Short mmCIF file of C-alpha atoms in Angstrom, two decimals:
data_model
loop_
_atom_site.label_atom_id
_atom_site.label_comp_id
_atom_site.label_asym_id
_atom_site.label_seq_id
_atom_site.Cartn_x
_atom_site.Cartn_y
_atom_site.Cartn_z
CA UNK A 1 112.57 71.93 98.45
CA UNK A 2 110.89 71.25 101.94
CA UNK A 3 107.70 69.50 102.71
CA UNK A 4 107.46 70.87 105.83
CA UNK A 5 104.46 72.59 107.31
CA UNK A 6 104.16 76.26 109.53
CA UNK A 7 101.68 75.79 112.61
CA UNK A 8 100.63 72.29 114.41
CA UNK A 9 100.88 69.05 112.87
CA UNK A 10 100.77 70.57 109.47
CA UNK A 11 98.58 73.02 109.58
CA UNK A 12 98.62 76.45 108.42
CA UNK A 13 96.82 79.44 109.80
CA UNK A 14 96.09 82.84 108.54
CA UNK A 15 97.06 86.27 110.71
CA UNK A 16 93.90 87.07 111.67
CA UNK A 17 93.43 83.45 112.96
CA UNK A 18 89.92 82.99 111.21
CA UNK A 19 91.36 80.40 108.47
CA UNK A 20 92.77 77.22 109.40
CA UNK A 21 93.88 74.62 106.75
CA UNK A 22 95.52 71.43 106.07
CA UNK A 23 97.61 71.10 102.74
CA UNK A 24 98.38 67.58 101.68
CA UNK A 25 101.94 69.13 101.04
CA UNK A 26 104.31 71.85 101.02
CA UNK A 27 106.81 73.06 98.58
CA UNK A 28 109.05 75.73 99.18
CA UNK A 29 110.54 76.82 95.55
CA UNK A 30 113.73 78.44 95.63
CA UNK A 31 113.89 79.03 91.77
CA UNK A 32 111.21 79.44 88.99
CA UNK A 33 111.96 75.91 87.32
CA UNK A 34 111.51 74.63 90.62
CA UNK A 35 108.06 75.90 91.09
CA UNK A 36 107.17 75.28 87.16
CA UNK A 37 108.21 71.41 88.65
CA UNK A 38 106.40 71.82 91.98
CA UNK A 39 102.81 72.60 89.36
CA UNK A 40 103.60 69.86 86.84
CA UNK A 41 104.14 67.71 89.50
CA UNK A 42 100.53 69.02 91.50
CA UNK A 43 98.89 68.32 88.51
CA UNK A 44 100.21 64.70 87.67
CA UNK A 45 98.73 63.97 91.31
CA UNK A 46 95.53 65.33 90.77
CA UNK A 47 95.78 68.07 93.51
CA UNK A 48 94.57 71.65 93.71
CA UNK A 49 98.24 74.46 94.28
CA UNK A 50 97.77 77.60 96.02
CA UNK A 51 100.67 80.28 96.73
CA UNK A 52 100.29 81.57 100.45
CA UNK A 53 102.01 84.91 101.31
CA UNK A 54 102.13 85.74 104.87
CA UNK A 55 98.64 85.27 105.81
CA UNK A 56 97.42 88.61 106.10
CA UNK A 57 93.83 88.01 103.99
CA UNK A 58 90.83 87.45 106.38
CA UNK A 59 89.33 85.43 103.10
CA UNK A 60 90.28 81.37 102.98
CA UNK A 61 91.76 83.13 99.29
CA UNK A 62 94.99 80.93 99.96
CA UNK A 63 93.56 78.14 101.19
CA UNK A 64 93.97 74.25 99.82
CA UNK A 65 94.32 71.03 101.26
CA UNK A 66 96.07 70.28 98.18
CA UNK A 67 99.42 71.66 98.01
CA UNK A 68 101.03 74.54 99.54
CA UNK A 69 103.70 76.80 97.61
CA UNK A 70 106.24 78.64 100.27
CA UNK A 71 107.15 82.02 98.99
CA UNK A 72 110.03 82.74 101.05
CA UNK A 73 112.95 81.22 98.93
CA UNK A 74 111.67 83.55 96.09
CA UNK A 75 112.48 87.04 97.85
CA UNK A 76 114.66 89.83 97.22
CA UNK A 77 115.53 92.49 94.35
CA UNK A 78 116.24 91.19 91.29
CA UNK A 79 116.60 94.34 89.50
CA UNK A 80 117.03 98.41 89.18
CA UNK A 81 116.92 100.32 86.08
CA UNK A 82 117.47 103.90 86.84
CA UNK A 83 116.66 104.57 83.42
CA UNK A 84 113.31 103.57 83.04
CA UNK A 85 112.79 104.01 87.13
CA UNK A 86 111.53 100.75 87.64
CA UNK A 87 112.31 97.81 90.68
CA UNK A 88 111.99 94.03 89.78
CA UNK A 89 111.09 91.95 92.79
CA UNK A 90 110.68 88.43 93.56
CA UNK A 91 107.46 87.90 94.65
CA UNK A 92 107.95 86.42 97.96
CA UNK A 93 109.79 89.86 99.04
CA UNK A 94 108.06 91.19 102.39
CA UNK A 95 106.32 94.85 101.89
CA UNK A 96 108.70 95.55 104.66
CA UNK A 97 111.98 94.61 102.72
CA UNK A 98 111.22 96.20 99.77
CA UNK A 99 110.37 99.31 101.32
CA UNK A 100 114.04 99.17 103.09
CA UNK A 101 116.08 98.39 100.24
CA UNK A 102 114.36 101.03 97.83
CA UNK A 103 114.71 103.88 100.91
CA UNK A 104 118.67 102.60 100.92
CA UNK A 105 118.96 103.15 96.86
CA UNK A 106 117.19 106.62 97.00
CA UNK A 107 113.78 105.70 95.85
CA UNK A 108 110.67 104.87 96.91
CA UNK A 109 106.78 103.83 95.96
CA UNK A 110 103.98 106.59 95.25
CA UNK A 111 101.95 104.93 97.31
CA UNK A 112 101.67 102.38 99.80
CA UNK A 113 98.85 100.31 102.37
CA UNK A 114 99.16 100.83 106.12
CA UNK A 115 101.05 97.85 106.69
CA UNK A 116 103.99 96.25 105.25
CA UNK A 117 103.73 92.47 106.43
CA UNK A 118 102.72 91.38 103.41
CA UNK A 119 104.44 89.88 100.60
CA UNK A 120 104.32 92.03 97.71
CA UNK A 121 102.83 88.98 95.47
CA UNK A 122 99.91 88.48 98.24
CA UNK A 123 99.53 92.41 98.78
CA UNK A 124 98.96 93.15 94.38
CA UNK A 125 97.09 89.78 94.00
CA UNK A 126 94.39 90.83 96.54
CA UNK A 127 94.33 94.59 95.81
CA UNK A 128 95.92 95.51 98.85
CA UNK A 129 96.01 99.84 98.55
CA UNK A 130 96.58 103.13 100.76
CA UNK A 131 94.35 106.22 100.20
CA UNK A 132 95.00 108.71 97.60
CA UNK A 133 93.65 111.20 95.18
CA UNK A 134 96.11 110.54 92.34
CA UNK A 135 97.52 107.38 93.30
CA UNK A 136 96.20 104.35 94.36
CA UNK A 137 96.52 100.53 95.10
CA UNK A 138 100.00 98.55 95.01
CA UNK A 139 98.72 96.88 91.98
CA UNK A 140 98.05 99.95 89.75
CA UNK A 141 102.13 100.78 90.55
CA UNK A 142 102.83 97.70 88.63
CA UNK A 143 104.79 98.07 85.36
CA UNK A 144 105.20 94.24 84.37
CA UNK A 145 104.75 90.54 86.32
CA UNK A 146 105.91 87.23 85.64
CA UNK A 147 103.75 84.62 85.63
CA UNK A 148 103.95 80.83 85.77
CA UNK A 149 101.32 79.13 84.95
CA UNK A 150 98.86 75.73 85.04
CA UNK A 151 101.01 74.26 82.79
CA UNK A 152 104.32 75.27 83.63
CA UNK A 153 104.98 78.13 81.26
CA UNK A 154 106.27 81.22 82.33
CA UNK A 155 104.36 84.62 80.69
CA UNK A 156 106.27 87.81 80.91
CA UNK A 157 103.47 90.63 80.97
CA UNK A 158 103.45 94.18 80.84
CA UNK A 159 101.09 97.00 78.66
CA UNK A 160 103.15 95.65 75.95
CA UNK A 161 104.09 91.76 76.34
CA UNK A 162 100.44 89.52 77.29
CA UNK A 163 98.55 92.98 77.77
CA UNK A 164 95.38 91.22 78.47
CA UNK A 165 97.08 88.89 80.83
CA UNK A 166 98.66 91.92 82.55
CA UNK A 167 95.25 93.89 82.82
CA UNK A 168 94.06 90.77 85.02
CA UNK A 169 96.93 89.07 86.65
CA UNK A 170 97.95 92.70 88.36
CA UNK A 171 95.02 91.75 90.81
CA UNK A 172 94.76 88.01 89.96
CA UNK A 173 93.07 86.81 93.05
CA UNK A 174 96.10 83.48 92.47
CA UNK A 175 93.09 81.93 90.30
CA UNK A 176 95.72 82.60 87.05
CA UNK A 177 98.92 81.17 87.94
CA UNK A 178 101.75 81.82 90.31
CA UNK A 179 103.04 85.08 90.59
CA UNK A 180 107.03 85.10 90.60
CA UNK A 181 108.28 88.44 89.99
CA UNK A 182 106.57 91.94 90.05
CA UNK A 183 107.87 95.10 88.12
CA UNK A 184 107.43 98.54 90.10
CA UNK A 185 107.38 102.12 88.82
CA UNK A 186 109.06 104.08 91.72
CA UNK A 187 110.30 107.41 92.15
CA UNK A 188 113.34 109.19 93.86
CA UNK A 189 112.39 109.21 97.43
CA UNK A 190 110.54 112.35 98.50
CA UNK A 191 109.22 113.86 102.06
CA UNK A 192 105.67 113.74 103.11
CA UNK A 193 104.16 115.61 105.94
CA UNK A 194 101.52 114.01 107.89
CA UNK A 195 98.79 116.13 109.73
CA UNK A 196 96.73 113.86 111.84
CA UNK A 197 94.24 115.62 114.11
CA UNK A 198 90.91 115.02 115.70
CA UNK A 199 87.64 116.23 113.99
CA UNK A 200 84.10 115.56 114.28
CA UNK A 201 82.69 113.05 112.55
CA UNK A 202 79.33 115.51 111.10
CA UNK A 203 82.28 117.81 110.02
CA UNK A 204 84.37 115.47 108.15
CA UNK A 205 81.16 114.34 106.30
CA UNK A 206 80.21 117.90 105.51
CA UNK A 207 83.71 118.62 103.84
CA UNK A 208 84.47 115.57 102.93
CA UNK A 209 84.77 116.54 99.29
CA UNK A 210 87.17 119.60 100.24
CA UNK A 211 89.04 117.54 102.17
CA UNK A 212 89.35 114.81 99.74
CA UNK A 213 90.58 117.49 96.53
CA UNK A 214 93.09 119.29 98.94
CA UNK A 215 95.33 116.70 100.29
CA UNK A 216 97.29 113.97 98.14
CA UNK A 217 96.00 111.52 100.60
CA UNK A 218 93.59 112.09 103.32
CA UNK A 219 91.87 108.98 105.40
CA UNK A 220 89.88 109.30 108.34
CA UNK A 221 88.99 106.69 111.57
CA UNK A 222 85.74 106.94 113.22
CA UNK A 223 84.84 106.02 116.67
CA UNK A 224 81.33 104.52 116.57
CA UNK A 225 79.15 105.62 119.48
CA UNK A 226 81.24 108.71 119.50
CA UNK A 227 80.85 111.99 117.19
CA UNK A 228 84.79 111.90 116.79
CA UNK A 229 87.18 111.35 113.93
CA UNK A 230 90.80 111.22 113.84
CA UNK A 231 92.08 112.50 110.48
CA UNK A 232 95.27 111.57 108.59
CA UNK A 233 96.22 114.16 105.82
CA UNK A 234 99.79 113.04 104.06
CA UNK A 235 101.13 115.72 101.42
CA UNK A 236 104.27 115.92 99.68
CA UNK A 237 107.04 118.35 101.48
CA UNK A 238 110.31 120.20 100.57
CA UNK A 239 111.66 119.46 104.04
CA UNK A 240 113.39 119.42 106.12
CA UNK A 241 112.96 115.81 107.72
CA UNK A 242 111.22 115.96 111.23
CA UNK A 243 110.12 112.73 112.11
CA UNK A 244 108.06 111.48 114.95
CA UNK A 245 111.01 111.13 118.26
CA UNK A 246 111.25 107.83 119.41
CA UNK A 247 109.30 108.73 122.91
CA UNK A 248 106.56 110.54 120.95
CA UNK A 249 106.51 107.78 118.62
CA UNK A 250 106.40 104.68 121.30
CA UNK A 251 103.53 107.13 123.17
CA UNK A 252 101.55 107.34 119.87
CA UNK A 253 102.45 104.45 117.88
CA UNK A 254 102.62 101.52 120.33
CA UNK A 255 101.13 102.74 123.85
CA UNK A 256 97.94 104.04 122.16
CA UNK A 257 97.73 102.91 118.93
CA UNK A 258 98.99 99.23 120.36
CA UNK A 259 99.16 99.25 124.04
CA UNK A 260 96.45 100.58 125.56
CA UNK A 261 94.12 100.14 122.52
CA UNK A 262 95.14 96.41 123.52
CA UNK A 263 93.82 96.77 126.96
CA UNK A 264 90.78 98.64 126.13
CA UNK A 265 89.81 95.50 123.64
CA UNK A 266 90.19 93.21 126.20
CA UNK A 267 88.31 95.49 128.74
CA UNK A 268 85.54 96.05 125.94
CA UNK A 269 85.28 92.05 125.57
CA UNK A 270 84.92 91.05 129.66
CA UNK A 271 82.44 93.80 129.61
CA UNK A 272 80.86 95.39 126.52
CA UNK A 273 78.91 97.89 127.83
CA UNK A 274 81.66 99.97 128.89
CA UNK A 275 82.79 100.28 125.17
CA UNK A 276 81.02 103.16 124.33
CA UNK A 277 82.99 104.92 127.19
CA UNK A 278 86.31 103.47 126.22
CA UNK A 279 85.44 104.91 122.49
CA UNK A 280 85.47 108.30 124.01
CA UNK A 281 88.57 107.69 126.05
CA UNK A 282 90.19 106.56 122.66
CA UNK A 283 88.87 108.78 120.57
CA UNK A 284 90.48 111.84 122.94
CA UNK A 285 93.32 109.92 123.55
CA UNK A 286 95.19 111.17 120.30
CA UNK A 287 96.22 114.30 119.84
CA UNK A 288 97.07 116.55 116.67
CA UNK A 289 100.56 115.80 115.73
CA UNK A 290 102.70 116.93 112.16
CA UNK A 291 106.03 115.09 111.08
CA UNK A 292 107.97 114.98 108.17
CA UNK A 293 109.66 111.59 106.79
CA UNK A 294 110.07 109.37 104.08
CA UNK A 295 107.08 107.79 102.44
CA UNK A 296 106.80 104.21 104.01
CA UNK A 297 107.10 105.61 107.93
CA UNK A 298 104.49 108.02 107.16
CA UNK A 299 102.53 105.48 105.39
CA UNK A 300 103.00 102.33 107.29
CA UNK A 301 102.14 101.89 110.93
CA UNK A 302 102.71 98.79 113.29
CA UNK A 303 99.72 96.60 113.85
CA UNK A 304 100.00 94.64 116.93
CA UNK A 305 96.25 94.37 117.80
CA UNK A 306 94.89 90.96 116.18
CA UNK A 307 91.77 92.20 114.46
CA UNK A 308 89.41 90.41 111.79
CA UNK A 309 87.85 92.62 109.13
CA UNK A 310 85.62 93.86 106.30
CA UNK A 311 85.99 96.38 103.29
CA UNK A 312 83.94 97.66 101.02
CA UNK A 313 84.87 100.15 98.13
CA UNK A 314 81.74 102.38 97.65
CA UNK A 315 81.61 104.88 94.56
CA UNK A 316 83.26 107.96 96.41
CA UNK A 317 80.18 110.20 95.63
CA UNK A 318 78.63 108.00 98.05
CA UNK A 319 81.01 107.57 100.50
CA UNK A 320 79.47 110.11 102.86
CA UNK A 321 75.68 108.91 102.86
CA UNK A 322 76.90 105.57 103.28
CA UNK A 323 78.63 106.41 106.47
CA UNK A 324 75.54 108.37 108.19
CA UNK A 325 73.34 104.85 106.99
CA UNK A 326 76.65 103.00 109.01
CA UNK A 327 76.04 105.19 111.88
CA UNK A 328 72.22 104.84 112.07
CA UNK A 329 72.49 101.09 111.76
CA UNK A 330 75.02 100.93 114.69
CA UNK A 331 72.94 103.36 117.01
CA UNK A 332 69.87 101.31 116.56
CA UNK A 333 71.29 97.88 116.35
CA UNK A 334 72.33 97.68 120.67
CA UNK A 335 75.91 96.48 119.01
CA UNK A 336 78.72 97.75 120.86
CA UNK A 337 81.62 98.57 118.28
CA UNK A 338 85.15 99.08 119.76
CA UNK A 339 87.29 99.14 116.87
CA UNK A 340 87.49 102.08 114.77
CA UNK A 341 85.82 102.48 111.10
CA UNK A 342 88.63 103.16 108.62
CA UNK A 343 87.44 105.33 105.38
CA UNK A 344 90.08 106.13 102.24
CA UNK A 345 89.95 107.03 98.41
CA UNK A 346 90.97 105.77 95.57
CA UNK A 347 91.34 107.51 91.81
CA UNK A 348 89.59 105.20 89.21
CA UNK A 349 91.87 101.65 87.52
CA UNK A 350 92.27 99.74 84.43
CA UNK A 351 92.47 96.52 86.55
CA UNK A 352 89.81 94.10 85.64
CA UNK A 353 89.09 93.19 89.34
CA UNK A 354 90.49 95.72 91.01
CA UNK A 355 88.22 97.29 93.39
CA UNK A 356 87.89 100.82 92.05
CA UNK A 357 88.54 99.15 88.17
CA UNK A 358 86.65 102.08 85.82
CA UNK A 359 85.20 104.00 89.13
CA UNK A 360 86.50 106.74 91.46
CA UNK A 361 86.47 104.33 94.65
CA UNK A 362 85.98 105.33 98.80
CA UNK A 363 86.95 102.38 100.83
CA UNK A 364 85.23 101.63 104.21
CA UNK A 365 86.40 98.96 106.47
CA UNK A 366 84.47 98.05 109.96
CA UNK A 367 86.77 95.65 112.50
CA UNK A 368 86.20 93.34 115.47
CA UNK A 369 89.13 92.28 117.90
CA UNK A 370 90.20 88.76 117.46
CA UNK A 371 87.72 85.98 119.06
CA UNK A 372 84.81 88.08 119.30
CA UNK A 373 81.37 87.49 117.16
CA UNK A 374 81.55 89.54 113.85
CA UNK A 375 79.22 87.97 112.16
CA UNK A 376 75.98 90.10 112.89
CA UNK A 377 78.30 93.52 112.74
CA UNK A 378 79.76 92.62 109.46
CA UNK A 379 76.20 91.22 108.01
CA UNK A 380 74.64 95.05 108.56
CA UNK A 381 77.38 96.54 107.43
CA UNK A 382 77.21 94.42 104.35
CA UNK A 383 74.17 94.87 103.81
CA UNK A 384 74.49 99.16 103.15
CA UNK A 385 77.34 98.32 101.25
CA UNK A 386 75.66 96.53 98.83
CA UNK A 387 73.14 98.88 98.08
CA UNK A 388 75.68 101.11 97.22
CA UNK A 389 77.14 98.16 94.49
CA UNK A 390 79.95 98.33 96.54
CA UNK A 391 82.76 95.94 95.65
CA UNK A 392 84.90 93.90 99.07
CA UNK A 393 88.39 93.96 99.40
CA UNK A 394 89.32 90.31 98.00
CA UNK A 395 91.58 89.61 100.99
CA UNK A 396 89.20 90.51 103.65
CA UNK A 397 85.59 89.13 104.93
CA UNK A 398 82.53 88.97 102.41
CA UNK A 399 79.53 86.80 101.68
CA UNK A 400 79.36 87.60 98.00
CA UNK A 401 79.62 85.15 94.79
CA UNK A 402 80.71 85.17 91.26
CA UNK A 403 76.39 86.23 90.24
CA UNK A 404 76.91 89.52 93.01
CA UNK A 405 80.39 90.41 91.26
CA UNK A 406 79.29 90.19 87.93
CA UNK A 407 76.74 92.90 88.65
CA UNK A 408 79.42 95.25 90.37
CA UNK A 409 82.38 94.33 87.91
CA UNK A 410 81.75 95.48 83.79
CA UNK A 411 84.80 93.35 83.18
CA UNK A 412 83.89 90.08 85.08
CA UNK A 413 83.52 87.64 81.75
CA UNK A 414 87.06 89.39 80.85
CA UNK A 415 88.16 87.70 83.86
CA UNK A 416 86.65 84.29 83.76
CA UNK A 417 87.29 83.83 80.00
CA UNK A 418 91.13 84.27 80.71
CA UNK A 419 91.21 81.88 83.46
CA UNK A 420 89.23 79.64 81.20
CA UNK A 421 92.01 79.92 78.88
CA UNK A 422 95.18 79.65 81.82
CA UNK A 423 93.25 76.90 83.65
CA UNK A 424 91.65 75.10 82.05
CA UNK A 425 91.26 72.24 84.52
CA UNK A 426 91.32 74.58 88.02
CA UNK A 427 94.84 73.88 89.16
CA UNK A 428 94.76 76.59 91.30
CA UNK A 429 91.03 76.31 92.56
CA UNK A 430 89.78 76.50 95.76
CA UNK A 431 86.03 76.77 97.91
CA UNK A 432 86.82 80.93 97.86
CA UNK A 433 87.98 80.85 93.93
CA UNK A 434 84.84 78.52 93.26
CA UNK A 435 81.97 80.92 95.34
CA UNK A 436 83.50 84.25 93.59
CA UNK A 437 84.44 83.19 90.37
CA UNK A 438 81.80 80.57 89.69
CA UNK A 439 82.67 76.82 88.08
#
């Protein structure tokens, strides 16, 4: 096991560069009984544990000055069964990996989030999800999880073995133990053909509803100070294969999406009032384009662009009235908004905290490059979300606390009594765990 810390003089920073901490010590397990040891040990010291994936939350979720567990011993597939189509991972496995190795055996997730950085432990334990009509976050895929936790003991869960342990640690925020393996339902791999293609943003509203029942998964990105969307419609497809060729795909993917998105952030930053301009520029810059390809490279796009960001899932019959209330509030407001607004679905959970648990979900998030001031963007924005009882992403910037949650969440006490009964004495507590959970 190493003590040894990522960053300067044992630091350790998140992606988005917004979180900056300073455990006492790291541990980098490269078995179970090692990190059963690694908490026993934590606990005879009198420090706090957090599990840290690969920094991708925008929330100080994984932060401790305690000690640091290291997920990247505990990686790779531990199991297939054909039979009950099902993929046992350890939970340090990158997004990206798993992906891979499922695409080599002939199979594949339902659905996945736009990225695949993550590890699949962080991405389930914050609610990390894609957009869909039928099928939703990473964590509703999950078939079973193993758990170890405050006092060393590992819990095998599933709708059968722990159920109430499984209807909570699925999205467990890390405030229940350590997650150490996850079980995935997956499918033989299939084709999906993505339509993207500009629309106006009055339009999309107006048939939002069509739009959302006719496609398996439709998403949409909005220019503010522009009437222009880019839609994303992915459907299943009999074939053939007709992916995106590697020039079209550098053009789209990294020039624009990356590249010159890159330059027009910087541009936008030196001098904000040409944003508005550059918003039309971008929002013309992409052009209607269909492919055909396996799930994750339809799904999954490169993110190069350092952003930091908030998400709110509204209750999808008010998806579209909260987006015209977005719009006012930027138009009056003088605040000049260079980063798209990304809007999804999601069908309705069993997860206790899961972000559209018992209610059809629409997720919103707003973004600001890297180093520039969020705070007063994100603060509006928050405050229409809220009015709609709208529910953040766990991994990604909020001001709400445990009294705000247990408004928007029936199943809060469900939560807290089980972590009551797991932790008794807080192992795994932190300042985040402590404002949305309560003491």
């Amino acid at each position: 096991m190493s003590s040894t810390a990522s960053g300067k003089n044992g630091t350790w920073r998140n992606w988005g560069g917004n979180v900056v901490t300073r455990p006492a010590r790291e541990v980098t397990p490269a078995s179970v009984d090692e990190l059963a040891e690694a908490l026993r040990r934590a606990a005879e010291d009198g420090m706090k544990v957090k599990a840290v994936g690969t920094g991708h939350s925008f929330t100080s979720i994984a932060a401790t000055d305690g000690v640091l567990i290291r997920p990247q011993l505990l990686t790779g597939i531990r199991k297939i069964d054909r039979d009950d189509m099902t993929v046992t991972v350890e939970a340090g496995t990158p997004l990206k990996r798993l992906n891979l190795a499922l695409a080599r055996e002939g199979l594949s997730l339902t659905n996945m989030g736009d990225i695949m950085e993550q590890t699949v432990s962080g991405a389930t334990s914050t609610g990390t999800h894609g957009t869909g009509r039928e099928s939703a976050s990473i964590a509703a895929q999950l078939k079973g999880l193993e758990l170890v936790t405050a006092d060393g003991s590992v819990l095998v869960c599933s709708e059968k073995e722990n159920p109430e342990v499984f209807a909570a640690a699925r999205i467990g925020l890390g405030a229940l133990g350590v997650v150490t393996a996850l079980t995935f339902a997956v499918e033989p791999v299939f084709l999906l053909t993505a339509r993207e293609e500009p629309m106006p943003f009055d339009k999309v509203l107006a048939e939002f509803d069509e739009l959302w029942a006719e496609n398996e998964h439709f998403e949409f990105y909005w220019f503010p100070h522009t009437g222009s969307t880019n839609t994303k419609r992915n459907n299943r497809s009999a074939g053939p294969a007709e992916p995106v060729s590697q020039v079209a795909g550098w053009i789209e993917d990294e020039l624009l999406s990356n590249g010159v998105f890159q330059v027009a952030q910087w541009v936008g930053r030196a001098a904000p009032a040409t944003i508005p301009a550059i918003a039309r520029l971008s929002s013309k810059a992409l052009s209607a384009r269909t492919y055909t390809d396996i799930p994750y490279k339809v799904y999954t796009s490169p993110r190069r662009v350092r952003f930091v960001e908030m998400e709110y899932a509204v209750p999808r019959e008010a998806v579209t009235e909260t987006l015209r209330e977005l719009r006012t509030m930027i138009d009056g407001s003088g605040l000049r908004i260079s980063f798209p607004i990304e809007v999804r679905t999601a069908p309705a959970d069993d997860i206790t905290l899961s972000t559209a648990s018992g209610r059809d979900s629409a997720y919103i998030a707003v973004h600001m490059v890297k180093g520039t001031p969020y705070q007063g963007y994100f603060t509006a924005a928050e405050r229409i979300f809220t009015a709609y009882e709208g529910r953040p992403h766990w991994g990604k910037v909020h001001t709400r606390d445990a009294e705000y949650f247990a408004g928007v969440y029936p199943r809060f006490e469900e939560f807290t009594a089980l972590r009551d009964r797991l932790d008794p004495d807080r192992l795994f507590q932190n300042d985040y765990l402590r404002r949305v959970l309560g003491t």
